[in-house]
Amino acid sequence: MPLPKTLIIVESPAKARTIKKFVGRDYAVEASMGHVRDLPKSQLGVDIDDHFTPHYITIRGKGKLIERLRQQARQADRVLLATDPDREGEAISWHLCQLLDIPEDSPCRIVFHEITREAVRRALQEPRPIDGNLVDAQQARRVLDRLVGYKLSPLLWRKVRRGLSAGRVQSVAVRLIVDREEEIEAFTPQEYWTLDAELERQAGGEVFTARYHGDAEGKRELPSREAVDRLLADLEGRAFVVLGVERKERRRNPAPPFTTSTLQQEASRKLGFSVRRTMRIAQELYEGIELRGEGAVGLVTYIRTDSTRIADQALDEAAAYIAERFGPEFSSPRKQAGRRQAQAQDAHEAIRPTSVAREPDAIKDDLTPDQYKLYRLIWERFVASQMAPAVLDTVTVEIGAGPHRFRATGSTVKFPGFMRLYVEGRDEGAEGDGDEGDRMLPELAEGDVLRVRALRPEQHFTQPPPRYTEAMLVRALEEKGIGRPSTYAPIIETIQERGYVVKEDRRFRPTELGRVVTALLKEYFPDIVDVEFTARMEADLDRIEEGERDWEDVVRAFYGPFSETLSRAEQQIQRVALPVEETDEVCEKCGRRMVIKHGRYGRFLACPGFPECRNTKPLVEKTGARCPRCGGELVQRRSRKGRVFYGCSNYPDCDFTTWDRPTAETCPECGTFLAEKRSRQGVRLVCANPECGYQREAAGETAGAGAGAGRR
């Protein structure tokens, strides 16, 4: 049997299997299994005195794989490196060149942004040399991160506690969460009132609501009950008259196709996926899925991209599909869909389906449930981005009652456009389009005298800014230019593993450790946790990639001041004593109150009498609710994947569990505990007994609670 003439090397076996379907017998396709070389874990690995030269070593366990690739490379006529089309992929190819004795200036590199037959075959016709600028940019990032991590982390070990870490990007992420918590704690709620008038044009007619706006001179606030009472007294006996009706046509444009960060955000909002889960599933869709009748094929384009650009061929395909499926009036192709394109890394397209003809429901049976959900999200977002704007008819009615003014607003959908298929989600507290929903107003005309059915005052309080969800944190990091979307998943995972933040109800809260470390870094290493400084570093890495800056100069400019600050901090920082968190749990061995300690696997309870008493036990958070099966107390636990659930404290004798947070309240109808059910509409208390069905709105909870600092 003749040997293959060309060896193609990719990162993963899944990608290799897909590409094998597209090439002939003259090609062999092998996987490097990710990175093959890296800096050593046991030492700095960067020669600071010799131009910051990194010392790479073969990753442990890769020796046999590399030897096999060497043998295959020697037997092949040529080797093509087909790793991912980004900095990291370019660096992997560069390392393979070093290990396989391939000249970097030879045409050994091929790239494609989707794993389809046509894209792979086209790439095979256009090999190029290794891009040194991409390699330098990745090397600069790796060296900078190593210098910060391996120089700063040991300082934290000596001054705070062993096992801690600091990072050029992770420390900024923790600071954002700490700063937000401090905003919440410093927030002073401000009282304000609204006054709604329930009106009708004639007795028995359609009732609609208008809200007090102010007077003829403009908007007026209602800061107190006294102000409301004065207003109500002045409204007594006044006629409510329509002063004007304004009708407008408003166009609403679709969201652009996904970039990496917007995919992470939307999957968090709509699917409840973590960033890591989203990227894992997206990688599977990109590398290839076995479809009946087609074989292995990549379903989406490359998933690490800052660009919203769409290839002409994909635009044409989408336009034809939309015209046929929805009608020609729904098609409105957009090559660039309104993101900060000048700042985007435009080498890639946006994330889109490789063929819009592969409708999600048509291939649902070939996908896992998670793959189907994410593919459908990507498919719908892309198709909607190429659809016509929605057209809304909006109506604003100005109503006078003496000198006072009320306003009523409503809208109807005149033409659904892209909303026929998809509407972008929003974070809690985010500014939106000001949707009036589909509320209709009755036909009103200037001069109409209205009948007052009721005047309804309501007290409100301004809310502090909400804690970050994963989606909100990703959005903040992207907007501030911190890190790259491909790094967000490991950052979010690391800051939780190190105990700097915890996730409660899908929102991040800093721990005392996170506060202490952030305060220390802000005092002694302000640049490390400075948002603008970190963003400038990211911009410098982009300039290295573009060939505008030398990577060594960038590293040297950072390391000089950093090294001086490190030496000064080593002398000035005293040992930080973390506050002891005492609990009400009594040690059954010696009677002392147990304290919370931090270990390799998270927080636990320990006796403060160590080493005389070595008693420890798991830390459980009590809910105040009783198990409906055995009467034991329900406590908070975590699954192997870190998800919070609630179970009986008598486990394993009782295995009752629930995902919904139990409360100390009991159902007035059957006596079972009430659990919190959260949605965008607010929080409801629902009976945990599935046969009961009792539920009600939680006291003090309203839709959108926690939105916007001071926003009314």
XYZ file of C-alpha atoms in Angstrom, residues 223-642:
420
model
C -40.361 61.778 46.221
C -42.705 61.014 49.127
C -46.189 60.036 50.242
C -46.780 63.643 51.222
C -46.112 64.778 47.642
C -48.514 62.116 46.342
C -51.220 63.167 48.800
C -50.883 66.806 47.722
C -51.154 65.753 44.084
C -54.209 63.562 44.747
C -55.903 66.410 46.589
C -55.244 68.789 43.684
C -56.559 66.259 41.163
C -59.854 65.952 43.019
C -62.665 66.962 40.694
C -60.421 67.854 37.734
C -61.297 66.698 34.256
C -58.842 64.447 32.416
C -58.599 65.658 28.817
C -56.566 64.342 25.878
C -54.152 67.133 24.925
C -52.430 65.349 22.076
C -51.881 62.012 20.358
C -48.515 61.337 18.710
C -48.128 58.407 16.389
C -44.733 57.265 15.153
C -43.369 54.396 13.131
C -40.305 52.906 14.813
C -37.908 50.506 13.122
C -36.027 47.968 15.192
C -32.939 46.367 13.669
C -31.801 42.784 14.357
C -28.745 41.992 16.428
C -25.600 41.156 14.437
C -24.435 37.530 14.126
C -22.515 36.142 17.062
C -18.959 36.916 18.050
C -17.364 34.712 20.701
C -18.333 36.967 23.596
C -21.897 37.653 22.420
C -22.424 33.909 21.979
C -21.203 33.349 25.537
C -23.537 36.047 26.828
C -26.633 34.937 24.937
C -26.114 31.247 25.795
C -25.925 32.271 29.454
C -29.091 34.387 29.257
C -31.272 32.113 27.129
C -29.915 28.627 27.813
C -28.383 28.994 31.276
C -25.031 27.696 29.948
C -21.775 28.588 31.666
C -19.063 30.123 29.496
C -17.026 26.921 29.615
C -20.026 24.781 28.661
C -20.831 27.081 25.744
C -17.282 26.946 24.372
C -17.054 23.167 24.742
C -20.286 22.594 22.823
C -19.425 25.222 20.208
C -16.067 23.505 19.636
C -17.897 20.226 18.994
C -20.152 21.918 16.446
C -17.141 23.503 14.747
C -14.988 20.350 14.613
C -17.682 18.207 13.082
C -20.797 16.161 13.794
C -21.730 12.923 12.072
C -24.938 13.578 10.165
C -26.989 10.867 8.540
C -26.690 11.117 4.797
C -23.759 13.560 4.915
C -21.135 12.052 7.190
C -18.968 14.201 9.467
C -19.301 17.927 8.823
C -18.555 21.117 10.739
C -21.862 22.791 11.485
C -20.599 26.266 12.454
C -17.720 28.508 11.451
C -14.694 29.161 13.668
C -15.883 30.005 17.178
C -13.117 32.360 18.359
C -13.744 35.638 16.610
C -14.273 39.322 17.360
C -15.707 40.037 13.917
C -19.281 40.322 12.645
C -18.219 40.083 8.994
C -20.103 37.619 6.784
C -18.750 36.055 3.589
C -20.532 36.975 0.364
C -21.454 33.363 -0.350
C -23.126 33.004 3.061
C -24.982 36.292 2.536
C -26.356 35.077 -0.785
C -27.382 31.724 0.681
C -29.146 33.392 3.627
C -30.961 35.888 1.380
C -32.283 33.110 -0.855
C -33.341 31.001 2.157
C -35.160 33.885 3.875
C -36.978 34.911 0.677
C -38.168 31.355 0.125
C -39.030 30.567 3.756
C -40.535 33.884 4.905
C -41.031 35.930 1.721
C -38.874 38.450 -0.189
C -39.998 41.321 2.053
C -38.257 39.654 5.022
C -34.809 39.540 3.378
C -32.318 42.348 4.072
C -28.682 41.149 3.724
C -26.062 42.881 5.886
C -22.370 42.215 5.323
C -21.383 43.950 8.543
C -24.010 44.050 11.181
C -23.222 47.045 13.303
C -20.500 46.131 15.796
C -17.236 47.961 16.458
C -15.796 46.592 13.250
C -12.769 48.893 13.275
C -11.642 47.352 16.551
C -12.452 43.774 15.640
C -9.942 41.172 14.622
C -11.416 40.886 11.161
C -9.426 37.860 10.016
C -12.437 35.665 10.789
C -16.099 35.768 10.015
C -18.781 35.968 12.620
C -20.001 32.680 14.095
C -22.641 31.307 11.731
C -23.919 27.981 10.430
C -21.758 26.611 7.616
C -24.960 26.086 5.648
C -28.200 27.859 6.457
C -30.000 25.009 4.692
C -29.231 22.743 7.693
C -32.224 23.748 9.758
C -31.865 22.865 13.454
C -34.963 20.688 13.600
C -33.882 18.757 10.489
C -30.682 17.542 12.200
C -31.970 17.470 15.779
C -31.824 13.674 16.000
C -28.085 13.711 15.172
C -27.245 16.171 17.965
C -27.154 15.947 21.728
C -29.721 18.155 23.506
C -27.030 20.735 24.342
C -25.650 20.708 20.792
C -29.142 21.203 19.400
C -29.890 24.141 21.717
C -26.657 25.956 20.914
C -26.804 25.235 17.178
C -30.368 26.506 17.058
C -29.303 29.694 18.867
C -26.445 30.283 16.381
C -28.624 29.438 13.366
C -31.533 31.659 14.406
C -29.256 34.576 15.338
C -27.501 34.447 11.963
C -30.672 34.106 9.892
C -32.380 36.887 11.874
C -29.359 39.163 11.352
C -30.045 39.009 7.607
C -33.757 39.748 7.919
C -35.587 43.033 7.554
C -36.083 45.375 10.523
C -39.258 45.056 12.557
C -41.654 47.978 12.179
C -43.603 49.068 15.262
C -46.447 51.559 15.407
C -46.032 53.509 18.643
C -48.585 55.836 20.210
C -47.973 58.408 22.948
C -51.006 60.140 24.456
C -50.582 63.343 26.478
C -53.382 63.843 29.023
C -54.015 66.966 31.061
C -55.730 67.298 34.423
C -55.539 71.004 35.156
C -51.816 71.861 35.296
C -50.854 68.193 35.675
C -49.776 65.882 32.868
C -50.177 62.127 32.450
C -48.821 59.965 29.611
C -49.933 56.675 28.129
C -47.841 54.715 25.657
C -48.427 51.620 23.584
C -47.237 49.887 20.477
C -48.283 47.310 17.963
C -46.176 45.298 15.564
C -46.879 46.556 12.054
C -44.323 44.257 10.396
C -42.495 41.599 12.449
C -39.362 41.407 10.312
C -36.589 39.557 12.126
C -38.756 39.276 15.256
C -40.648 36.550 13.413
C -37.647 34.317 14.173
C -35.484 35.706 16.971
C -35.197 38.513 19.557
C -31.965 39.180 21.444
C -31.973 38.618 25.205
C -30.993 41.304 27.688
C -29.209 41.282 31.022
C -31.187 42.262 34.072
C -30.782 45.979 34.504
C -29.513 46.541 30.957
C -30.773 49.445 28.928
C -33.076 48.190 26.197
C -35.250 49.486 23.445
C -37.888 50.686 25.831
C -40.397 48.157 24.561
C -43.994 48.982 25.273
C -44.850 45.398 24.447
C -47.977 44.746 22.435
C -50.187 46.969 24.622
C -52.908 48.594 22.554
C -54.518 51.930 23.375
C -58.106 52.744 22.440
C -58.726 55.210 19.635
C -58.271 58.638 21.221
C -58.369 62.138 19.770
C -57.359 65.547 20.995
C -60.101 67.036 23.159
C -61.526 63.720 24.359
C -62.690 63.934 27.982
C -61.794 60.783 29.887
C -63.456 59.114 32.827
C -61.281 58.250 35.827
C -61.811 54.721 37.081
C -59.084 54.826 39.753
C -55.887 56.590 40.814
C -53.277 54.137 42.057
C -50.188 55.454 43.888
C -47.300 53.034 44.445
C -44.145 53.366 46.528
C -40.768 52.330 45.072
C -37.132 52.446 46.069
C -34.172 52.809 43.769
C -32.159 49.608 43.506
C -28.393 49.058 43.689
C -26.566 47.768 40.608
C -27.029 44.001 40.280
C -24.210 41.551 40.979
C -22.528 40.143 37.895
C -23.809 37.034 36.202
C -21.413 35.207 33.870
C -23.028 36.962 30.909
C -22.704 40.380 32.546
C -19.076 39.756 33.543
C -18.164 38.656 30.013
C -19.841 41.765 28.638
C -17.962 44.009 31.076
C -14.607 42.387 30.266
C -15.209 42.742 26.532
C -16.411 46.340 26.727
C -13.395 47.328 28.815
C -10.981 45.495 26.481
C -9.822 43.018 29.140
C -8.483 39.682 27.895
C -9.938 37.922 24.885
C -13.239 36.005 24.668
C -11.362 32.714 24.340
C -9.801 33.356 27.786
C -13.024 34.167 29.648
C -13.951 30.568 30.480
C -10.646 29.703 32.254
C -10.644 33.109 33.994
C -14.130 32.597 35.433
C -13.255 29.058 36.487
C -9.961 30.106 38.125
C -11.356 32.927 40.263
C -13.920 30.488 41.685
C -11.394 27.695 42.252
C -9.060 30.054 44.125
C -11.891 31.061 46.450
C -11.900 34.725 45.396
C -15.575 34.688 44.415
C -18.568 32.410 44.873
C -21.631 32.043 42.690
C -24.994 32.370 44.398
C -28.211 32.274 42.384
C -26.048 32.503 39.218
C -24.429 35.735 40.439
C -20.881 36.370 41.635
C -20.150 37.582 45.153
C -16.592 38.206 46.398
C -15.331 36.266 49.378
C -13.378 37.893 52.197
C -10.257 36.422 50.615
C -11.118 38.081 47.285
C -11.560 41.417 49.016
C -8.271 41.146 50.914
C -6.208 40.154 47.871
C -7.831 42.834 45.699
C -7.173 45.524 48.313
C -3.532 44.427 48.566
C -3.051 44.472 44.785
C -4.761 47.867 44.466
C -2.380 49.336 47.032
C 0.914 47.828 45.894
C 0.280 46.758 42.273
C -2.253 49.281 40.953
C -1.358 48.583 37.310
C -2.075 44.866 37.644
C -5.696 45.473 38.631
C -6.142 48.691 36.652
C -8.733 48.229 33.922
C -7.280 50.814 31.537
C -3.709 49.552 31.960
C -4.768 45.962 31.219
C -6.761 47.119 28.188
C -3.688 48.962 26.853
C -1.686 45.744 27.196
C -4.293 43.939 25.077
C -4.009 46.699 22.476
C -0.211 46.256 22.467
C -0.658 42.533 21.797
C -2.891 43.415 18.853
C -0.180 45.739 17.510
C 2.376 42.931 17.771
C 0.066 40.738 15.699
C -0.213 43.512 13.114
C 3.583 43.885 12.960
C 3.537 47.376 14.472
C 5.403 46.567 17.704
C 8.208 44.223 18.761
C 7.138 41.657 21.331
C 10.311 41.947 23.375
C 9.888 45.735 23.664
C 6.349 45.289 24.967
C 7.442 42.755 27.590
C 10.422 44.871 28.671
C 8.290 48.012 29.020
C 6.002 46.100 31.364
C 8.567 44.145 33.333
C 10.839 47.057 34.351
C 8.271 48.930 36.489
C 6.667 45.658 37.592
C 9.975 44.304 38.921
C 10.644 47.491 40.900
C 7.154 47.412 42.407
C 7.593 43.733 43.287
C 10.823 44.409 45.194
C 9.248 47.303 47.075
C 6.143 45.302 47.953
C 8.237 42.394 49.250
C 9.774 44.757 51.807
C 6.687 46.737 52.738
C 3.822 44.230 52.866
C 3.318 42.666 56.265
C 1.766 39.273 56.767
C -1.996 39.620 56.244
C -4.162 37.894 58.822
C -7.383 36.801 57.201
C -10.380 37.280 59.506
C -11.628 34.049 61.055
C -15.220 33.214 60.153
C -16.741 31.715 63.290
C -19.953 29.694 63.038
C -22.650 28.529 65.445
C -21.614 24.909 64.796
C -20.192 23.397 67.994
C -17.344 20.898 67.828
C -18.714 17.662 69.262
C -15.233 16.641 70.428
C -14.152 19.666 72.474
C -17.104 22.076 72.579
C -15.461 25.001 70.753
C -17.308 26.932 68.049
C -16.065 25.730 64.700
C -14.606 28.110 62.107
C -14.611 28.170 58.324
C -11.334 27.168 56.681
C -10.281 27.099 53.035
C -8.791 23.965 51.565
C -7.888 22.474 48.218
C -11.492 21.473 47.585
C -13.173 24.604 48.943
C -14.461 25.737 52.319
C -14.975 23.401 55.267
C -15.545 23.535 59.028
C -12.604 23.018 61.364
C -12.122 23.168 65.101
C -10.091 26.242 66.183
C -8.363 24.043 68.788
C -5.979 22.575 66.191
C -3.578 20.796 66.703
C -5.062 19.567 70.012
C -8.395 18.954 68.295
C -8.306 18.002 64.608
C -12.047 17.696 64.071
C -13.306 18.816 60.620
C -16.603 18.443 58.798
C -18.203 19.625 55.567
C -19.605 23.141 55.517
C -23.317 23.159 54.806
C -25.605 26.158 54.499
C -28.893 25.659 56.311
C -32.098 26.813 54.626
C -34.538 26.692 57.543
C -36.781 24.337 55.557
C -37.703 20.810 56.589
C -37.450 17.725 54.400
C -40.963 16.642 53.297
C -39.927 12.977 53.539
C -38.222 12.627 56.919
C -38.413 16.029 58.619
C -34.636 16.579 58.507
C -33.203 19.993 57.704
C -32.619 20.926 54.063
C -29.104 22.218 53.403
C -27.286 23.660 50.398
C -24.931 21.349 48.544
C -22.961 21.404 45.283
C -22.934 18.883 42.481
C -19.698 17.548 40.992
C -19.923 20.258 38.334
C -20.331 22.967 40.987
